[in-house]
Amino acid sequence: MLKRAGGAIHYVCIDVANGYTESFVTFVRRFRDAHPKLTLMAGNVVTGEMTEELILCGVDIVKVGIGPGSVCTTRGMTGVGYPQLSAVIECADAAHGLEGRICSDGGCTSPGDIAKAFGGGADFVMLGGMLAGHDEGGGEVVEQGGAQFKRFYGMSSRVAMEKYAGGVAHYRASEGKEVMVQYRGPVAATVQGILGGLRSACTYVGARTLKELTKRTTFVRVSMEMNEVFGGN
């Protein structure tokens, strides 16, 4: 993914499902050598060791997350994954020790989840499902049973592979799904709700900025029994 600003490319994201392959690391290193001044984000990984390796290869922002997305089926199809908050905490600690950054990719279903990601040390948070169904997301509005919906699908889904890669390879399985989400109109109200939640989170813990949030945050392990009784997350 390339980001253009003023006609020039300044930001590049090298995005693969499995950031642990030697070929991926080699490609990242060669890309950095060829483009030393670009801001480079790459992933996905979920461990501190691999975060460190990517940063030492020249990555500015490591993308963190395997399987947490609402339309990702990697964990069910392969049994591979890692709890997202734990991954964020571990990868952020590794990245910040080398003056790198991380982007938490997936798993947020509410503004509180975004606050927890920042509290865990994330520098950026990527959203999919929370922003799906809006006008700005593209795609056509579909009428079903008197209600309006928009399609939302993962990039490893059969729909995405048929659209962008000519279909699912015969030796592979889809690791994403397509869902219909209710049409939600302009994204502005949703974004305002997210920002409001983050502001309140900062107020509760005494943080003046998002960067301060992680310094004011303490996570407490909650058992399933307590979670059911108190309705916690």
Tab-separated table of C-alpha atoms in Angstrom:
chain	number	residue	atom	x	y	z
A	1	MET	CA	0.000	0.000	0.000
A	2	LEU	CA	1.386	3.406	-0.999
A	3	LYS	CA	0.418	6.771	0.441
A	4	ARG	CA	0.941	9.812	-1.805
A	5	ALA	CA	1.248	13.340	-0.442
A	6	GLY	CA	1.832	16.243	-2.777
A	7	GLY	CA	2.584	13.923	-5.688
A	8	ALA	CA	5.429	12.084	-3.919
A	9	ILE	CA	5.329	8.774	-2.039
A	10	HIS	CA	6.177	9.174	1.655
A	11	TYR	CA	4.548	6.173	3.350
A	12	VAL	CA	4.630	2.473	2.411
A	13	CYS	CA	2.934	-0.505	4.084
A	14	ILE	CA	4.233	-4.012	3.325
A	15	ASP	CA	1.351	-6.194	4.470
A	16	VAL	CA	1.448	-10.006	4.636
A	17	ALA	CA	-0.541	-12.469	6.726
A	18	ASN	CA	2.594	-14.181	8.072
A	19	GLY	CA	5.457	-11.865	8.928
A	20	TYR	CA	7.670	-14.710	10.144
A	21	THR	CA	8.960	-15.944	6.796
A	22	GLU	CA	12.563	-15.441	5.756
A	23	SER	CA	11.487	-14.199	2.336
A	24	PHE	CA	9.409	-11.441	3.934
A	25	VAL	CA	12.271	-10.253	6.131
A	26	THR	CA	14.639	-10.300	3.164
A	27	PHE	CA	12.196	-8.272	1.070
A	28	VAL	CA	11.753	-5.707	3.857
A	29	ARG	CA	15.520	-5.307	4.219
A	30	ARG	CA	16.018	-4.870	0.474
A	31	PHE	CA	13.153	-2.391	0.258
A	32	ARG	CA	14.629	-0.307	3.068
A	33	ASP	CA	18.047	-0.307	1.407
A	34	ALA	CA	16.451	0.895	-1.846
A	35	HIS	CA	14.237	3.526	-0.170
A	36	PRO	CA	15.999	4.808	2.958
A	37	LYS	CA	13.855	7.928	3.448
A	38	LEU	CA	10.337	6.454	3.224
A	39	THR	CA	8.280	5.816	6.351
A	40	LEU	CA	7.837	2.046	6.316
A	41	MET	CA	5.187	-0.043	8.094
A	42	ALA	CA	5.338	-3.840	7.834
A	43	GLY	CA	3.801	-6.965	9.381
A	44	ASN	CA	1.945	-8.814	10.684
A	45	VAL	CA	3.664	-10.312	13.727
A	46	VAL	CA	2.711	-10.888	17.373
A	47	THR	CA	5.944	-11.372	19.309
A	48	GLY	CA	8.583	-9.064	20.696
A	49	GLU	CA	11.453	-10.951	19.078
A	50	MET	CA	10.070	-10.580	15.575
A	51	THR	CA	9.170	-6.962	16.232
A	52	GLU	CA	12.796	-6.291	17.107
A	53	GLU	CA	14.038	-8.091	13.992
A	54	LEU	CA	11.805	-6.059	11.696
A	55	ILE	CA	12.850	-2.773	13.286
A	56	LEU	CA	16.515	-3.731	12.945
A	57	CYS	CA	15.771	-4.416	9.275
A	58	GLY	CA	14.593	-0.819	8.900
A	59	VAL	CA	10.854	-0.927	9.635
A	60	ASP	CA	9.518	2.237	11.307
A	61	ILE	CA	6.127	0.841	12.361
A	62	VAL	CA	5.476	-2.868	12.980
A	63	LYS	CA	1.916	-4.062	12.329
A	64	VAL	CA	0.774	-6.351	15.149
A	65	GLY	CA	-1.993	-8.959	15.056
A	66	ILE	CA	-2.712	-12.452	13.722
A	67	GLY	CA	-6.356	-13.452	13.595
A	68	PRO	CA	-8.176	-10.919	15.820
A	69	GLY	CA	-10.228	-9.209	13.087
A	70	SER	CA	-14.002	-9.676	12.968
A	71	VAL	CA	-13.890	-11.050	9.397
A	72	CYS	CA	-10.648	-12.988	9.846
A	73	THR	CA	-10.954	-16.771	10.270
A	74	THR	CA	-7.238	-17.575	10.595
A	75	ARG	CA	-7.516	-18.784	14.183
A	76	GLY	CA	-10.392	-21.117	13.373
A	77	MET	CA	-8.918	-22.402	10.118
A	78	THR	CA	-5.336	-22.844	11.283
A	79	GLY	CA	-5.302	-22.773	15.086
A	80	VAL	CA	-2.666	-20.024	14.875
A	81	GLY	CA	-3.054	-16.734	16.714
A	82	TYR	CA	-2.223	-14.690	19.795
A	83	PRO	CA	-4.369	-12.650	22.214
A	84	GLN	CA	-4.299	-9.149	20.772
A	85	LEU	CA	-3.760	-7.155	23.949
A	86	SER	CA	-0.924	-9.440	25.032
A	87	ALA	CA	0.645	-9.073	21.583
A	88	VAL	CA	0.359	-5.280	21.735
A	89	ILE	CA	1.971	-5.086	25.183
A	90	GLU	CA	4.878	-7.375	24.255
A	91	CYS	CA	5.509	-5.879	20.815
A	92	ALA	CA	5.235	-2.292	22.038
A	93	ASP	CA	7.811	-2.937	24.745
A	94	ALA	CA	10.191	-4.431	22.171
A	95	ALA	CA	9.626	-1.694	19.599
A	96	HIS	CA	9.943	1.253	21.953
A	97	GLY	CA	13.223	-0.105	23.273
A	98	LEU	CA	14.603	0.356	19.739
A	99	GLU	CA	12.792	3.669	19.160
A	100	GLY	CA	10.334	1.964	16.822
A	101	ARG	CA	6.535	2.074	16.755
A	102	ILE	CA	3.695	-0.457	16.466
A	103	CYS	CA	0.220	-0.459	14.945
A	104	SER	CA	-2.400	-2.672	16.595
A	105	ASP	CA	-4.271	-4.373	13.739
A	106	GLY	CA	-7.693	-5.837	14.532
A	107	GLY	CA	-9.813	-6.904	17.480
A	108	CYS	CA	-11.494	-3.595	18.371
A	109	THR	CA	-15.282	-3.607	18.604
A	110	SER	CA	-15.789	-0.542	20.811
A	111	PRO	CA	-14.022	2.712	21.754
A	112	GLY	CA	-12.955	1.023	24.985
A	113	ASP	CA	-11.002	-1.577	23.022
A	114	ILE	CA	-9.130	1.207	21.234
A	115	ALA	CA	-8.332	2.816	24.585
A	116	LYS	CA	-6.972	-0.509	25.825
A	117	ALA	CA	-4.771	-0.838	22.732
A	118	PHE	CA	-3.282	2.612	23.343
A	119	GLY	CA	-3.020	1.782	27.043
A	120	GLY	CA	-1.080	-1.347	26.121
A	121	GLY	CA	1.458	0.738	24.233
A	122	ALA	CA	0.160	0.894	20.660
A	123	ASP	CA	1.185	4.003	18.732
A	124	PHE	CA	-1.487	3.483	16.064
A	125	VAL	CA	-4.702	1.426	15.948
A	126	MET	CA	-6.137	-0.014	12.733
A	127	LEU	CA	-9.926	-0.410	12.470
A	128	GLY	CA	-12.018	-2.451	10.062
A	129	GLY	CA	-15.359	-3.611	11.407
A	130	MET	CA	-15.950	-0.465	13.473
A	131	LEU	CA	-15.776	1.658	10.321
A	132	ALA	CA	-17.587	-0.775	8.016
A	133	GLY	CA	-21.021	0.074	6.632
A	134	HIS	CA	-20.378	3.795	6.179
A	135	ASP	CA	-20.528	5.890	3.029
A	136	GLU	CA	-16.769	6.469	3.024
A	137	GLY	CA	-16.047	2.738	2.964
A	138	GLY	CA	-17.152	2.312	-0.629
A	139	GLY	CA	-19.357	-0.434	-2.000
A	140	GLU	CA	-23.041	-0.415	-2.811
A	141	VAL	CA	-25.916	-0.306	-0.345
A	142	VAL	CA	-27.921	-3.549	-0.539
A	143	GLU	CA	-31.594	-3.887	0.399
A	144	GLN	CA	-32.499	-7.012	2.406
A	145	GLY	CA	-35.800	-7.557	4.181
A	146	GLY	CA	-36.599	-3.859	4.206
A	147	ALA	CA	-33.226	-2.921	5.765
A	148	GLN	CA	-30.058	-1.545	4.188
A	149	PHE	CA	-26.669	-3.243	4.392
A	150	LYS	CA	-23.153	-3.055	2.960
A	151	ARG	CA	-20.721	-5.901	2.303
A	152	PHE	CA	-17.650	-6.217	4.512
A	153	TYR	CA	-15.021	-8.876	3.917
A	154	GLY	CA	-11.508	-9.862	4.959
A	155	MET	CA	-8.667	-9.661	2.462
A	156	SER	CA	-8.034	-13.401	2.837
A	157	SER	CA	-11.684	-14.217	2.106
A	158	ARG	CA	-12.780	-15.978	-1.036
A	159	VAL	CA	-14.545	-12.799	-2.185
A	160	ALA	CA	-11.367	-10.705	-1.908
A	161	MET	CA	-9.164	-13.341	-3.536
A	162	GLU	CA	-11.530	-13.707	-6.476
A	163	LYS	CA	-11.671	-9.925	-6.863
A	164	TYR	CA	-7.960	-9.125	-6.517
A	165	ALA	CA	-5.987	-12.355	-7.041
A	166	GLY	CA	-7.997	-14.431	-9.484
A	167	GLY	CA	-9.386	-16.784	-6.845
A	168	VAL	CA	-8.178	-18.998	-4.008
A	169	ALA	CA	-5.221	-21.185	-4.993
A	170	HIS	CA	-6.125	-24.887	-5.184
A	171	TYR	CA	-3.664	-25.743	-2.383
A	172	ARG	CA	-4.965	-23.076	0.019
A	173	ALA	CA	-8.078	-22.327	2.069
A	174	SER	CA	-9.793	-19.018	2.639
A	175	GLU	CA	-8.928	-17.418	5.991
A	176	GLY	CA	-11.547	-14.680	5.897
A	177	LYS	CA	-15.270	-14.261	5.466
A	178	GLU	CA	-17.824	-11.893	3.992
A	179	VAL	CA	-20.567	-10.405	6.176
A	180	MET	CA	-23.386	-7.948	5.640
A	181	VAL	CA	-23.216	-5.007	8.042
A	182	GLN	CA	-26.018	-2.549	8.574
A	183	TYR	CA	-25.691	0.637	6.552
A	184	ARG	CA	-24.637	3.434	8.909
A	185	GLY	CA	-24.451	6.542	6.739
A	186	PRO	CA	-21.605	9.069	7.096
A	187	VAL	CA	-18.676	8.013	9.281
A	188	ALA	CA	-18.459	11.331	11.174
A	189	ALA	CA	-20.789	10.323	14.035
A	190	THR	CA	-18.949	7.036	14.569
A	191	VAL	CA	-15.582	8.784	14.644
A	192	GLN	CA	-16.944	11.349	17.101
A	193	GLY	CA	-18.093	8.528	19.370
A	194	ILE	CA	-14.650	6.931	19.228
A	195	LEU	CA	-12.923	10.215	20.027
A	196	GLY	CA	-15.345	10.854	22.871
A	197	GLY	CA	-14.618	7.447	24.377
A	198	LEU	CA	-10.863	8.000	24.131
A	199	ARG	CA	-11.132	11.434	25.744
A	200	SER	CA	-13.131	9.984	28.624
A	201	ALA	CA	-10.634	7.130	29.027
A	202	CYS	CA	-7.818	9.655	29.323
A	203	THR	CA	-9.845	11.605	31.887
A	204	TYR	CA	-10.515	8.519	34.015
A	205	VAL	CA	-6.840	7.544	34.245
A	206	GLY	CA	-5.416	11.067	34.391
A	207	ALA	CA	-3.696	11.141	30.996
A	208	ARG	CA	-3.421	14.474	29.192
A	209	THR	CA	-2.498	12.888	25.831
A	210	LEU	CA	-2.768	9.482	24.154
A	211	LYS	CA	0.988	9.018	24.547
A	212	GLU	CA	0.478	9.401	28.298
A	213	LEU	CA	-2.289	6.799	28.389
A	214	THR	CA	0.076	3.823	28.542
A	215	LYS	CA	1.924	5.403	31.490
A	216	ARG	CA	-1.332	5.731	33.443
A	217	THR	CA	-2.742	2.286	32.638
A	218	THR	CA	-2.766	-0.871	34.755
A	219	PHE	CA	-4.302	-4.076	33.419
A	220	VAL	CA	-5.939	-6.540	35.797
A	221	ARG	CA	-6.512	-10.183	34.890
A	222	VAL	CA	-10.218	-11.027	35.275
A	223	SER	CA	-11.481	-14.610	35.527
A	224	MET	CA	-14.365	-15.778	33.330
A	225	GLU	CA	-16.602	-16.061	36.397
A	226	MET	CA	-15.990	-12.476	37.451
A	227	ASN	CA	-16.392	-11.311	33.867
A	228	GLU	CA	-19.858	-12.889	33.679
A	229	VAL	CA	-20.930	-11.491	37.057
A	230	PHE	CA	-19.734	-7.924	36.538
A	231	GLY	CA	-20.159	-7.700	32.755
A	232	GLY	CA	-16.544	-6.658	32.196
A	233	ASN	CA	-14.424	-6.864	29.060
